[in-house]
mmCIF file of C-alpha atoms in Angstrom:
data_model
loop_
_atom_site.group_PDB
_atom_site.id
_atom_site.type_symbol
_atom_site.label_atom_id
_atom_site.label_comp_id
_atom_site.label_asym_id
_atom_site.label_seq_id
_atom_site.Cartn_x
_atom_site.Cartn_y
_atom_site.Cartn_z
ATOM 1 C CA MET A 623 -16.211 -3.355 4.482
ATOM 2 C CA PRO A 624 -19.759 -1.944 4.508
ATOM 3 C CA ARG A 625 -21.793 -2.923 1.443
ATOM 4 C CA ARG A 626 -19.074 -2.297 -0.960
ATOM 5 C CA LEU A 627 -17.110 0.895 -0.722
ATOM 6 C CA LEU A 628 -15.476 -0.076 -4.025
ATOM 7 C CA ALA A 629 -17.065 1.202 -7.212
ATOM 8 C CA LEU A 630 -14.738 -0.635 -9.572
ATOM 9 C CA ALA A 631 -15.922 -2.318 -12.753
ATOM 10 C CA CYS A 632 -14.409 -5.827 -12.923
ATOM 11 C CA ALA A 633 -15.066 -8.921 -14.968
ATOM 12 C CA SER A 634 -16.935 -11.742 -13.283
ATOM 13 C CA ALA A 635 -14.593 -14.228 -11.629
ATOM 14 C CA CYS A 636 -14.736 -17.954 -12.194
ATOM 15 C CA LEU A 637 -13.706 -21.145 -10.480
ATOM 16 C CA LEU A 638 -10.067 -21.964 -10.975
ATOM 17 C CA THR A 639 -8.933 -25.384 -9.875
ATOM 18 C CA ALA A 640 -5.969 -27.602 -10.433
ATOM 19 C CA CYS A 641 -7.044 -30.600 -8.384
ATOM 20 C CA GLY A 642 -5.467 -33.934 -9.107
ATOM 21 C CA VAL A 643 -2.332 -32.602 -10.789
ATOM 22 C CA LEU A 644 0.749 -34.558 -9.871
ATOM 23 C CA PRO A 645 3.924 -32.735 -8.795
ATOM 24 C CA HIS A 646 7.283 -33.533 -10.281
ATOM 25 C CA ASP A 647 8.253 -35.956 -7.521
ATOM 26 C CA GLY A 648 5.167 -38.075 -8.110
ATOM 27 C CA ALA A 649 3.509 -37.388 -4.756
ATOM 28 C CA ALA A 650 -0.139 -36.327 -4.763
ATOM 29 C CA ARG A 651 -0.807 -32.637 -4.318
ATOM 30 C CA ARG A 652 -2.762 -31.398 -1.322
ATOM 31 C CA THR A 653 -5.681 -29.153 -2.282
ATOM 32 C CA VAL A 654 -6.005 -25.769 -0.591
ATOM 33 C CA THR A 655 -9.531 -24.343 -0.868
ATOM 34 C CA VAL A 656 -9.704 -20.547 -1.119
ATOM 35 C CA TRP A 657 -12.870 -18.435 -0.914
ATOM 36 C CA LEU A 658 -12.544 -15.109 -2.713
ATOM 37 C CA MET A 659 -15.284 -12.544 -3.245
ATOM 38 C CA LYS A 660 -16.862 -11.818 -6.605
ATOM 39 C CA ASP A 661 -14.997 -9.129 -8.562
ATOM 40 C CA SER A 662 -12.140 -8.835 -6.062
ATOM 41 C CA ALA A 663 -9.744 -10.234 -8.666
ATOM 42 C CA SER A 664 -10.130 -10.770 -12.386
ATOM 43 C CA PRO A 665 -10.139 -14.271 -13.902
ATOM 44 C CA GLU A 666 -6.924 -13.399 -15.708
ATOM 45 C CA PHE A 667 -5.185 -12.441 -12.459
ATOM 46 C CA LEU A 668 -6.366 -15.601 -10.710
ATOM 47 C CA ARG A 669 -5.203 -17.727 -13.612
ATOM 48 C CA ARG A 670 -1.716 -16.217 -13.509
ATOM 49 C CA PHE A 671 -1.534 -16.500 -9.726
ATOM 50 C CA THR A 672 -2.679 -20.129 -9.740
ATOM 51 C CA ASP A 673 -0.160 -21.128 -12.424
ATOM 52 C CA ASP A 674 2.708 -19.463 -10.572
ATOM 53 C CA PHE A 675 1.707 -20.742 -7.137
ATOM 54 C CA GLU A 676 1.379 -24.344 -8.254
ATOM 55 C CA ARG A 677 4.647 -24.132 -10.164
ATOM 56 C CA THR A 678 6.485 -22.944 -7.031
ATOM 57 C CA HIS A 679 4.553 -25.153 -4.568
ATOM 58 C CA THR A 680 4.674 -28.554 -6.207
ATOM 59 C CA ASP A 681 2.917 -30.226 -3.283
ATOM 60 C CA LEU A 682 -0.148 -27.957 -3.399
ATOM 61 C CA ALA A 683 -3.123 -27.430 -5.722
ATOM 62 C CA LEU A 684 -5.488 -24.461 -5.531
ATOM 63 C CA ASP A 685 -9.277 -24.655 -5.551
ATOM 64 C CA ILE A 686 -10.466 -21.043 -5.768
ATOM 65 C CA ARG A 687 -14.198 -20.678 -5.172
ATOM 66 C CA ILE A 688 -15.874 -17.330 -5.875
ATOM 67 C CA GLN A 689 -18.411 -16.101 -3.312
ATOM 68 C CA GLN A 690 -21.181 -13.507 -3.428
ATOM 69 C CA TRP A 691 -21.188 -10.632 -0.919
ATOM 70 C CA THR A 692 -24.899 -11.078 -0.232
ATOM 71 C CA GLY A 693 -25.269 -13.432 2.720
ATOM 72 C CA ILE A 694 -21.541 -14.031 3.078
ATOM 73 C CA GLY A 695 -21.478 -13.313 6.832
ATOM 74 C CA ALA A 696 -23.669 -16.265 7.749
ATOM 75 C CA LYS A 697 -21.837 -18.490 5.275
ATOM 76 C CA VAL A 698 -18.438 -17.645 6.751
ATOM 77 C CA GLN A 699 -19.713 -18.167 10.310
ATOM 78 C CA ALA A 700 -21.020 -21.592 9.345
ATOM 79 C CA ALA A 701 -17.700 -22.501 7.728
ATOM 80 C CA LEU A 702 -15.770 -21.460 10.842
ATOM 81 C CA LYS A 703 -17.945 -23.714 13.015
ATOM 82 C CA ALA A 704 -17.993 -26.733 10.696
ATOM 83 C CA ASP A 705 -16.376 -30.043 11.570
ATOM 84 C CA GLY A 706 -14.052 -31.856 9.220
ATOM 85 C CA GLY A 707 -11.756 -30.624 6.496
ATOM 86 C CA ASP A 708 -14.179 -29.961 3.647
ATOM 87 C CA GLY A 709 -14.484 -26.201 4.227
ATOM 88 C CA PRO A 710 -12.289 -23.329 3.053
ATOM 89 C CA ASP A 711 -8.674 -23.057 4.150
ATOM 90 C CA VAL A 712 -8.383 -19.332 3.299
ATOM 91 C CA ILE A 713 -11.239 -16.789 3.217
ATOM 92 C CA GLU A 714 -11.358 -13.216 1.940
ATOM 93 C CA VAL A 715 -13.384 -10.982 4.260
ATOM 94 C CA GLY A 716 -14.112 -7.256 4.272
ATOM 95 C CA ASN A 717 -11.670 -5.479 6.569
ATOM 96 C CA THR A 718 -14.379 -4.110 8.848
ATOM 97 C CA GLN A 719 -16.040 -7.536 9.043
ATOM 98 C CA VAL A 720 -13.013 -9.179 10.662
ATOM 99 C CA PRO A 721 -13.897 -8.114 14.246
ATOM 100 C CA GLN A 722 -17.164 -10.076 14.176
ATOM 101 C CA TYR A 723 -15.350 -13.241 13.108
ATOM 102 C CA ILE A 724 -12.656 -12.729 15.741
ATOM 103 C CA ASP A 725 -15.349 -12.211 18.357
ATOM 104 C CA LYS A 726 -17.077 -15.494 17.518
ATOM 105 C CA GLY A 727 -13.813 -17.434 17.494
ATOM 106 C CA GLY A 728 -12.637 -19.847 14.858
ATOM 107 C CA LEU A 729 -9.815 -17.864 13.229
ATOM 108 C CA LEU A 730 -6.188 -18.914 13.250
ATOM 109 C CA ASP A 731 -3.756 -16.621 15.076
ATOM 110 C CA LEU A 732 -1.207 -15.494 12.466
ATOM 111 C CA THR A 733 0.769 -13.125 14.694
ATOM 112 C CA LEU A 734 4.046 -15.015 14.411
ATOM 113 C CA GLU A 735 4.010 -15.085 10.618
ATOM 114 C CA SER A 736 2.875 -11.454 10.492
ATOM 115 C CA MET A 737 5.737 -10.231 12.657
ATOM 116 C CA ARG A 738 8.476 -12.567 11.478
ATOM 117 C CA ASP A 739 7.782 -12.901 7.755
ATOM 118 C CA TRP A 740 5.141 -10.542 6.417
ATOM 119 C CA GLY A 741 6.038 -7.062 7.682
ATOM 120 C CA LEU A 742 3.188 -6.343 10.089
ATOM 121 C CA ASP A 743 4.516 -2.889 10.957
ATOM 122 C CA ASP A 744 4.391 -1.796 7.303
ATOM 123 C CA TRP A 745 0.759 -2.659 6.557
ATOM 124 C CA LEU A 746 -1.818 0.061 5.992
ATOM 125 C CA PRO A 747 -3.420 0.883 9.351
ATOM 126 C CA GLY A 748 -6.943 0.805 7.944
ATOM 127 C CA LEU A 749 -6.464 -2.835 6.949
ATOM 128 C CA VAL A 750 -4.321 -4.152 9.787
ATOM 129 C CA GLU A 751 -6.148 -2.662 12.784
ATOM 130 C CA PRO A 752 -9.523 -4.366 12.239
ATOM 131 C CA GLY A 753 -7.699 -7.701 12.031
ATOM 132 C CA GLN A 754 -6.124 -7.346 15.485
ATOM 133 C CA ARG A 755 -7.371 -8.280 18.925
ATOM 134 C CA ASP A 756 -5.360 -8.083 22.155
ATOM 135 C CA GLY A 757 -2.036 -7.973 20.327
ATOM 136 C CA GLN A 758 -2.842 -10.929 18.085
ATOM 137 C CA GLN A 759 -3.181 -10.713 14.304
ATOM 138 C CA PHE A 760 -5.991 -12.682 12.671
ATOM 139 C CA GLY A 761 -6.753 -10.701 9.503
ATOM 140 C CA ILE A 762 -3.964 -10.261 6.957
ATOM 141 C CA PRO A 763 -4.267 -7.127 4.746
ATOM 142 C CA TRP A 764 -4.794 -7.816 1.055
ATOM 143 C CA TYR A 765 -5.967 -4.664 -0.758
ATOM 144 C CA ALA A 766 -7.509 -1.288 0.009
ATOM 145 C CA ALA A 767 -9.629 1.472 -1.529
ATOM 146 C CA ASN A 768 -10.652 4.830 -0.168
ATOM 147 C CA ARG A 769 -12.089 8.195 -1.080
ATOM 148 C CA VAL A 770 -10.297 10.939 -2.978
ATOM 149 C CA VAL A 771 -11.485 14.232 -4.434
ATOM 150 C CA ILE A 772 -12.691 13.927 -8.030
ATOM 151 C CA TYR A 773 -12.632 17.343 -9.683
ATOM 152 C CA ARG A 774 -13.319 19.135 -12.947
ATOM 153 C CA LYS A 775 -10.022 20.273 -14.426
ATOM 154 C CA ASP A 776 -11.774 22.680 -16.782
ATOM 155 C CA LEU A 777 -13.690 24.400 -13.989
ATOM 156 C CA PHE A 778 -10.521 24.712 -11.909
ATOM 157 C CA ALA A 779 -8.779 26.371 -14.874
ATOM 158 C CA GLN A 780 -11.683 28.748 -15.466
ATOM 159 C CA ALA A 781 -11.494 29.805 -11.809
ATOM 160 C CA GLY A 782 -7.754 30.440 -12.115
ATOM 161 C CA VAL A 783 -6.813 27.498 -9.903
ATOM 162 C CA THR A 784 -3.560 26.080 -11.267
ATOM 163 C CA ARG A 785 -3.063 23.111 -8.936
ATOM 164 C CA PRO A 786 -5.146 21.039 -6.511
ATOM 165 C CA PRO A 787 -5.201 22.255 -2.894
ATOM 166 C CA ARG A 788 -2.799 20.576 -0.489
ATOM 167 C CA THR A 789 -4.181 21.749 2.856
ATOM 168 C CA ARG A 790 -7.690 21.942 4.243
ATOM 169 C CA GLN A 791 -7.500 25.735 4.376
ATOM 170 C CA GLU A 792 -6.458 25.867 0.708
ATOM 171 C CA TRP A 793 -9.291 23.475 -0.072
ATOM 172 C CA LEU A 794 -11.834 25.852 1.460
ATOM 173 C CA GLU A 795 -10.365 28.819 -0.419
ATOM 174 C CA THR A 796 -10.314 26.936 -3.726
ATOM 175 C CA THR A 797 -13.838 25.652 -3.267
ATOM 176 C CA ARG A 798 -15.068 29.140 -2.448
ATOM 177 C CA LYS A 799 -13.664 30.398 -5.775
ATOM 178 C CA LEU A 800 -15.405 27.584 -7.628
ATOM 179 C CA ASN A 801 -18.756 28.147 -5.906
ATOM 180 C CA SER A 802 -20.174 30.766 -8.268
ATOM 181 C CA GLY A 803 -22.047 31.286 -11.492
ATOM 182 C CA GLY A 804 -24.421 28.372 -11.004
ATOM 183 C CA THR A 805 -21.594 25.932 -10.199
ATOM 184 C CA GLN A 806 -21.363 24.247 -6.824
ATOM 185 C CA GLY A 807 -17.848 24.477 -5.437
ATOM 186 C CA ILE A 808 -18.364 20.952 -4.115
ATOM 187 C CA TYR A 809 -21.263 18.541 -3.966
ATOM 188 C CA LEU A 810 -21.122 17.099 -0.445
ATOM 189 C CA ALA A 811 -24.171 15.288 0.902
ATOM 190 C CA GLY A 812 -25.024 16.194 4.482
ATOM 191 C CA GLN A 813 -24.870 12.628 5.787
ATOM 192 C CA ASP A 814 -21.607 11.459 4.205
ATOM 193 C CA TRP A 815 -20.362 10.216 7.557
ATOM 194 C CA TYR A 816 -17.352 8.338 6.180
ATOM 195 C CA THR A 817 -15.961 11.651 4.938
ATOM 196 C CA LEU A 818 -16.763 13.259 8.295
ATOM 197 C CA ALA A 819 -14.875 10.450 10.049
ATOM 198 C CA GLY A 820 -11.709 11.445 8.179
ATOM 199 C CA PHE A 821 -11.999 15.037 9.382
ATOM 200 C CA VAL A 822 -12.581 13.831 12.954
ATOM 201 C CA TRP A 823 -9.498 11.595 12.809
ATOM 202 C CA ASP A 824 -7.457 14.415 11.287
ATOM 203 C CA GLU A 825 -8.226 16.531 14.334
ATOM 204 C CA GLY A 826 -7.165 13.743 16.685
ATOM 205 C CA GLY A 827 -10.696 12.665 17.520
ATOM 206 C CA GLU A 828 -12.442 9.294 17.380
ATOM 207 C CA LEU A 829 -15.940 8.043 16.618
ATOM 208 C CA ALA A 830 -15.791 5.799 19.683
ATOM 209 C CA VAL A 831 -13.147 4.545 22.113
ATOM 210 C CA GLU A 832 -12.763 1.473 24.270
ATOM 211 C CA GLY A 833 -12.190 1.807 28.014
ATOM 212 C CA ASP A 834 -12.645 -0.137 31.227
ATOM 213 C CA GLY A 835 -16.398 0.125 30.936
ATOM 214 C CA GLY A 836 -16.513 -0.963 27.301
ATOM 215 C CA TRP A 837 -16.966 1.132 24.186
ATOM 216 C CA ARG A 838 -18.428 4.646 24.225
ATOM 217 C CA GLY A 839 -19.197 7.266 21.601
ATOM 218 C CA THR A 840 -16.895 10.286 21.461
ATOM 219 C CA LEU A 841 -18.340 12.675 18.886
ATOM 220 C CA ASP A 842 -18.677 15.262 21.668
ATOM 221 C CA THR A 843 -14.937 15.683 22.277
ATOM 222 C CA PRO A 844 -13.338 18.999 21.238
ATOM 223 C CA ALA A 845 -11.341 17.269 18.503
ATOM 224 C CA ALA A 846 -14.375 15.531 17.018
ATOM 225 C CA LEU A 847 -16.344 18.788 17.132
ATOM 226 C CA ARG A 848 -13.574 20.516 15.171
ATOM 227 C CA GLY A 849 -13.906 17.834 12.516
ATOM 228 C CA MET A 850 -17.650 18.461 12.274
ATOM 229 C CA ASP A 851 -17.068 22.211 12.045
ATOM 230 C CA PHE A 852 -14.792 21.739 9.039
ATOM 231 C CA TYR A 853 -17.396 19.502 7.429
ATOM 232 C CA ARG A 854 -20.027 22.204 7.992
ATOM 233 C CA ARG A 855 -17.892 24.898 6.342
ATOM 234 C CA LEU A 856 -17.093 22.691 3.346
ATOM 235 C CA HIS A 857 -20.686 21.561 2.926
ATOM 236 C CA ALA A 858 -21.838 25.189 2.820
ATOM 237 C CA LEU A 859 -19.867 25.713 -0.428
ATOM 238 C CA GLY A 860 -22.340 23.638 -2.427
ATOM 239 C CA ASP A 861 -25.962 22.571 -2.526
ATOM 240 C CA GLY A 862 -25.693 19.075 -1.092
ATOM 241 C CA PRO A 863 -28.827 18.044 0.838
ATOM 242 C CA ALA A 864 -28.457 18.234 4.610
ATOM 243 C CA ASP A 865 -30.754 15.263 5.232
ATOM 244 C CA ALA A 866 -29.427 12.646 2.794
ATOM 245 C CA ASP A 867 -26.271 10.656 2.152
ATOM 246 C CA GLU A 868 -24.128 10.388 -0.970
ATOM 247 C CA GLU A 869 -26.380 7.702 -2.483
ATOM 248 C CA HIS A 870 -29.628 9.717 -2.255
ATOM 249 C CA PRO A 871 -29.427 10.904 -4.950
ATOM 250 C CA PRO A 872 -26.366 9.051 -6.288
ATOM 251 C CA GLN A 873 -23.619 11.652 -6.401
ATOM 252 C CA ALA A 874 -22.225 10.328 -9.674
ATOM 253 C CA GLY A 875 -25.382 11.504 -11.385
ATOM 254 C CA VAL A 876 -25.261 14.894 -9.676
ATOM 255 C CA PHE A 877 -21.654 15.390 -10.753
ATOM 256 C CA ALA A 878 -22.388 14.183 -14.281
ATOM 257 C CA SER A 879 -25.020 16.927 -14.609
ATOM 258 C CA GLY A 880 -22.118 19.373 -14.877
ATOM 259 C CA LYS A 881 -23.114 21.679 -12.023
ATOM 260 C CA ALA A 882 -20.486 20.687 -9.436
ATOM 261 C CA ALA A 883 -16.719 21.167 -9.441
ATOM 262 C CA GLN A 884 -15.800 18.442 -6.903
ATOM 263 C CA ILE A 885 -17.061 15.382 -5.074
ATOM 264 C CA VAL A 886 -15.471 13.101 -2.492
ATOM 265 C CA ALA A 887 -15.641 9.506 -3.753
ATOM 266 C CA VAL A 888 -13.621 6.468 -4.742
ATOM 267 C CA PRO A 889 -11.886 7.150 -8.075
ATOM 268 C CA GLY A 890 -13.697 4.274 -9.770
ATOM 269 C CA LEU A 891 -16.839 6.415 -9.700
ATOM 270 C CA ALA A 892 -15.319 8.513 -12.486
ATOM 271 C CA GLN A 893 -16.172 5.768 -14.952
ATOM 272 C CA SER A 894 -19.870 6.029 -14.092
ATOM 273 C CA ILE A 895 -19.708 9.816 -14.343
ATOM 274 C CA VAL A 896 -18.250 9.717 -17.857
ATOM 275 C CA GLN A 897 -20.747 7.065 -18.934
ATOM 276 C CA GLN A 898 -23.557 9.394 -17.890
ATOM 277 C CA ASN A 899 -21.920 12.460 -19.451
ATOM 278 C CA PRO A 900 -19.397 11.608 -22.198
ATOM 279 C CA ASP A 901 -18.564 15.320 -22.550
ATOM 280 C CA LEU A 902 -16.598 15.025 -19.288
ATOM 281 C CA LYS A 903 -14.136 12.530 -20.744
ATOM 282 C CA GLY A 904 -10.627 13.870 -20.213
ATOM 283 C CA LYS A 905 -11.841 16.633 -17.902
ATOM 284 C CA LEU A 906 -11.725 14.775 -14.599
ATOM 285 C CA GLY A 907 -8.800 14.826 -12.194
ATOM 286 C CA PHE A 908 -8.076 13.387 -8.756
ATOM 287 C CA PHE A 909 -6.262 14.501 -5.633
ATOM 288 C CA PRO A 910 -6.023 13.130 -2.088
ATOM 289 C CA VAL A 911 -8.384 14.570 0.503
ATOM 290 C CA PRO A 912 -6.244 17.441 1.863
ATOM 291 C CA GLY A 913 -4.923 17.343 5.404
ATOM 292 C CA ARG A 914 -4.177 20.039 7.929
ATOM 293 C CA SER A 915 -0.660 20.523 6.519
ATOM 294 C CA ALA A 916 0.735 20.281 3.001
ATOM 295 C CA GLY A 917 3.091 17.420 3.838
ATOM 296 C CA ARG A 918 0.398 14.968 4.890
ATOM 297 C CA PRO A 919 -2.885 14.090 3.125
ATOM 298 C CA GLY A 920 -6.004 13.937 5.234
ATOM 299 C CA ALA A 921 -7.156 10.829 7.047
ATOM 300 C CA VAL A 922 -9.716 8.744 5.161
ATOM 301 C CA PHE A 923 -11.874 5.736 5.822
ATOM 302 C CA THR A 924 -10.148 2.701 4.326
ATOM 303 C CA GLY A 925 -12.190 -0.115 2.865
ATOM 304 C CA GLY A 926 -10.841 -3.297 1.375
ATOM 305 C CA SER A 927 -10.243 -6.904 2.258
ATOM 306 C CA ASP A 928 -8.208 -9.078 4.595
ATOM 307 C CA LEU A 929 -7.467 -12.779 4.321
ATOM 308 C CA VAL A 930 -8.165 -15.092 7.255
ATOM 309 C CA VAL A 931 -7.467 -18.763 7.944
ATOM 310 C CA PRO A 932 -10.076 -20.862 9.804
ATOM 311 C CA GLN A 933 -8.846 -22.800 12.824
ATOM 312 C CA ASN A 934 -10.536 -25.898 11.428
ATOM 313 C CA THR A 935 -8.351 -26.001 8.320
ATOM 314 C CA ASP A 936 -6.785 -29.387 7.800
ATOM 315 C CA ASP A 937 -3.768 -27.863 6.045
ATOM 316 C CA ARG A 938 -2.376 -24.994 8.089
ATOM 317 C CA LYS A 939 0.903 -25.002 6.210
ATOM 318 C CA GLY A 940 -0.793 -24.847 2.818
ATOM 319 C CA ALA A 941 -3.183 -22.114 3.902
ATOM 320 C CA VAL A 942 -0.355 -19.980 5.267
ATOM 321 C CA ALA A 943 1.542 -20.437 2.007
ATOM 322 C CA VAL A 944 -1.425 -19.110 0.017
ATOM 323 C CA VAL A 945 -1.855 -16.087 2.296
ATOM 324 C CA ALA A 946 1.874 -15.360 2.109
ATOM 325 C CA ALA A 947 1.804 -15.441 -1.685
ATOM 326 C CA LEU A 948 -1.374 -13.425 -2.239
ATOM 327 C CA THR A 949 -0.391 -10.690 0.240
ATOM 328 C CA GLY A 950 3.320 -10.694 -0.592
ATOM 329 C CA GLU A 951 4.970 -7.830 -2.449
ATOM 330 C CA HIS A 952 4.872 -9.330 -5.957
ATOM 331 C CA TRP A 953 1.288 -10.548 -6.190
ATOM 332 C CA ASP A 954 -0.151 -7.773 -4.045
ATOM 333 C CA SER A 955 1.373 -5.223 -6.407
ATOM 334 C CA GLU A 956 0.124 -7.189 -9.412
ATOM 335 C CA LEU A 957 -3.403 -7.221 -7.989
ATOM 336 C CA ALA A 958 -3.269 -3.472 -7.370
ATOM 337 C CA ARG A 959 -2.148 -2.787 -10.944
ATOM 338 C CA THR A 960 -4.716 -5.166 -12.417
ATOM 339 C CA MET A 961 -7.723 -4.028 -10.392
ATOM 340 C CA ASN A 962 -6.803 -0.387 -9.592
ATOM 341 C CA TYR A 963 -6.558 -1.071 -5.865
ATOM 342 C CA VAL A 964 -4.181 0.272 -3.241
ATOM 343 C CA PRO A 965 -1.499 -2.285 -2.243
ATOM 344 C CA ASN A 966 -1.392 -3.390 1.392
ATOM 345 C CA LYS A 967 1.790 -1.437 2.213
ATOM 346 C CA ALA A 968 2.467 2.259 1.637
ATOM 347 C CA ARG A 969 5.909 1.530 0.197
ATOM 348 C CA LEU A 970 4.244 -0.446 -2.626
ATOM 349 C CA ALA A 971 2.363 2.660 -3.822
ATOM 350 C CA PRO A 972 4.745 3.131 -6.815
ATOM 351 C CA ALA A 973 3.059 0.060 -8.316
ATOM 352 C CA VAL A 974 0.003 2.230 -9.064
ATOM 353 C CA ALA A 975 1.772 5.557 -9.646
ATOM 354 C CA GLY A 976 0.805 5.524 -13.331
ATOM 355 C CA GLU A 977 -2.920 5.832 -12.594
ATOM 356 C CA GLU A 978 -3.818 9.314 -11.331
ATOM 357 C CA GLY A 979 -6.887 8.266 -9.386
ATOM 358 C CA VAL A 980 -5.296 5.230 -7.789
ATOM 359 C CA ALA A 981 -2.136 7.180 -6.952
ATOM 360 C CA ALA A 982 -4.271 9.767 -5.137
ATOM 361 C CA MET A 983 -6.049 6.943 -3.351
ATOM 362 C CA ALA A 984 -2.753 5.366 -2.274
ATOM 363 C CA ALA A 985 -1.494 8.674 -0.862
ATOM 364 C CA GLY A 986 -4.578 8.918 1.326
ATOM 365 C CA ALA A 987 -4.515 5.248 2.327
ATOM 366 C CA ALA A 988 -1.174 5.761 4.047
ATOM 367 C CA HIS A 989 -3.146 7.718 6.662
ATOM 368 C CA GLY A 990 -6.334 5.705 6.421
ATOM 369 C CA ARG A 991 -8.373 4.323 9.274
ATOM 370 C CA ALA A 992 -11.191 1.853 9.781
ATOM 371 C CA THR A 993 -14.331 2.080 11.865
ATOM 372 C CA PRO A 994 -14.082 1.111 15.565
ATOM 373 C CA SER A 995 -12.823 -2.436 15.859
ATOM 374 C CA THR A 996 -15.804 -4.025 17.570
ATOM 375 C CA PRO A 997 -18.464 -6.288 16.041
ATOM 376 C CA GLU A 998 -21.176 -4.134 17.617
ATOM 377 C CA TRP A 999 -20.275 -1.272 15.278
ATOM 378 C CA ALA A 1000 -22.651 -2.957 12.832
ATOM 379 C CA VAL A 1001 -25.474 -1.943 15.193
ATOM 380 C CA VAL A 1002 -24.380 1.691 14.914
ATOM 381 C CA GLU A 1003 -24.362 1.591 11.132
ATOM 382 C CA ALA A 1004 -27.771 -0.102 10.984
ATOM 383 C CA ASP A 1005 -29.487 2.828 12.741
ATOM 384 C CA ASN A 1006 -26.892 5.489 12.297
ATOM 385 C CA PRO A 1007 -27.018 8.350 14.845
ATOM 386 C CA ILE A 1008 -24.031 9.999 13.172
ATOM 387 C CA LYS A 1009 -26.184 10.822 10.152
ATOM 388 C CA ARG A 1010 -28.893 12.386 12.308
ATOM 389 C CA TYR A 1011 -26.250 14.373 14.184
ATOM 390 C CA MET A 1012 -24.814 15.742 10.944
ATOM 391 C CA THR A 1013 -28.209 16.805 9.629
ATOM 392 C CA ALA A 1014 -29.049 18.532 12.893
ATOM 393 C CA VAL A 1015 -25.819 20.546 12.877
ATOM 394 C CA LEU A 1016 -26.125 21.459 9.192
ATOM 395 C CA THR A 1017 -29.640 22.769 9.761
ATOM 396 C CA GLY A 1018 -28.619 25.043 12.625
ATOM 397 C CA ALA A 1019 -28.734 22.972 15.837
ATOM 398 C CA ASP A 1020 -26.093 23.415 18.526
ATOM 399 C CA PRO A 1021 -23.153 21.098 17.632
ATOM 400 C CA ALA A 1022 -22.120 20.287 21.204
ATOM 401 C CA THR A 1023 -25.665 19.388 22.257
ATOM 402 C CA GLU A 1024 -26.250 17.207 19.200
ATOM 403 C CA ALA A 1025 -22.824 15.570 19.487
ATOM 404 C CA GLY A 1026 -23.563 14.662 23.085
ATOM 405 C CA ARG A 1027 -26.887 13.124 22.089
ATOM 406 C CA ALA A 1028 -25.272 11.121 19.263
ATOM 407 C CA SER A 1029 -22.412 9.962 21.496
ATOM 408 C CA ARG A 1030 -24.825 8.666 24.124
ATOM 409 C CA ARG A 1031 -26.758 6.782 21.475
ATOM 410 C CA ILE A 1032 -23.571 5.225 20.080
ATOM 411 C CA THR A 1033 -22.600 4.131 23.591
ATOM 412 C CA GLU A 1034 -25.988 2.439 24.018
ATOM 413 C CA GLN A 1035 -25.685 0.705 20.648
ATOM 414 C CA LEU A 1036 -22.196 -0.587 21.388
ATOM 415 C CA LYS A 1037 -23.541 -2.371 24.454
ATOM 416 C CA VAL A 1038 -25.969 -4.438 22.377
ATOM 417 C CA SER A 1039 -24.941 -8.085 22.191
ATOM 418 C CA LEU A 1040 -25.019 -9.562 18.701
ATOM 419 C CA GLY A 1041 -25.526 -13.046 20.184
#
């Protein structure tokens, strides 16, 4: 996922190994090497998982090696190309990174296990879709996180709003009530294109689609234009800059200043907000991004991680056993509870029902999506025409003209070979 969607405070992970332990039957254990990313799981969780896994798999020992996100792409590519059996047997990768690894080759096809044993049809779409190519499953969903609406309960009460909005129309009406007396109804930066993507998907549109001639941008379709129009109306109910994204300035600081009633962000950002303004402790609430109807939350961009197995593993059976355990119902739910993540299946959402922010996140994740499943999407994000399109529309340019220009640019970028 792009440069960490997650804003969750976690303890630093450590190496956990159990190499050389002898199983009960006296035979030597085979070591399965697992690369996990820093802060994806707490040391305490990994310790419990390792103890349980080695107790129930007496022929296997785990060697969990924690990796840094910086530079991980090149490191994973090198591992997938390496000869011999000294590399990782299981690797955690960001869900939107999986297409680039599939494209380069070197990942094990786990379609059979996914369909027969792991419940492929039940996985969150935003995690499972980036891990697919031509009907084959390479990336196995592990955990997810996505945006919700963080709001001021006290400001809602002062405005006479007794419950969070459940539809997009209600959301506009509620935000309009809140947008008065020096308070922004919502702080929404003009270039928050992940939030725009959800509105586009809600309308039935896409950022880009794949056809016979390859990938092409589709921001100029009627559905995508409706998504941008909703974004424009919502943005107008606050003072968010038209020419900057949610990190410029950081929206946690803007919200902590006390002059905004809502922001769209991952719920973990609430911790930073309260740290900057302790007076807001106990005043923050969360609800899913509203959809077009009350019975279905809005679509959201889903970030998170998948697990993959390199083709060059020298222990396919052991690697598959680790993936099965980490992504299975018990340990996936435990990870979600421990780290405030969304589990990999919608039906596991009750595992996080006790946390308001995570519960709101899980409701949205059931309708979550990922960015277009092509490695060249990284080119789009590096020089993002969607941001320029949004700014142009929010400053008065013709939406259809600007959407056409952005779509053509996306099409050009998706034809660039990454080598």
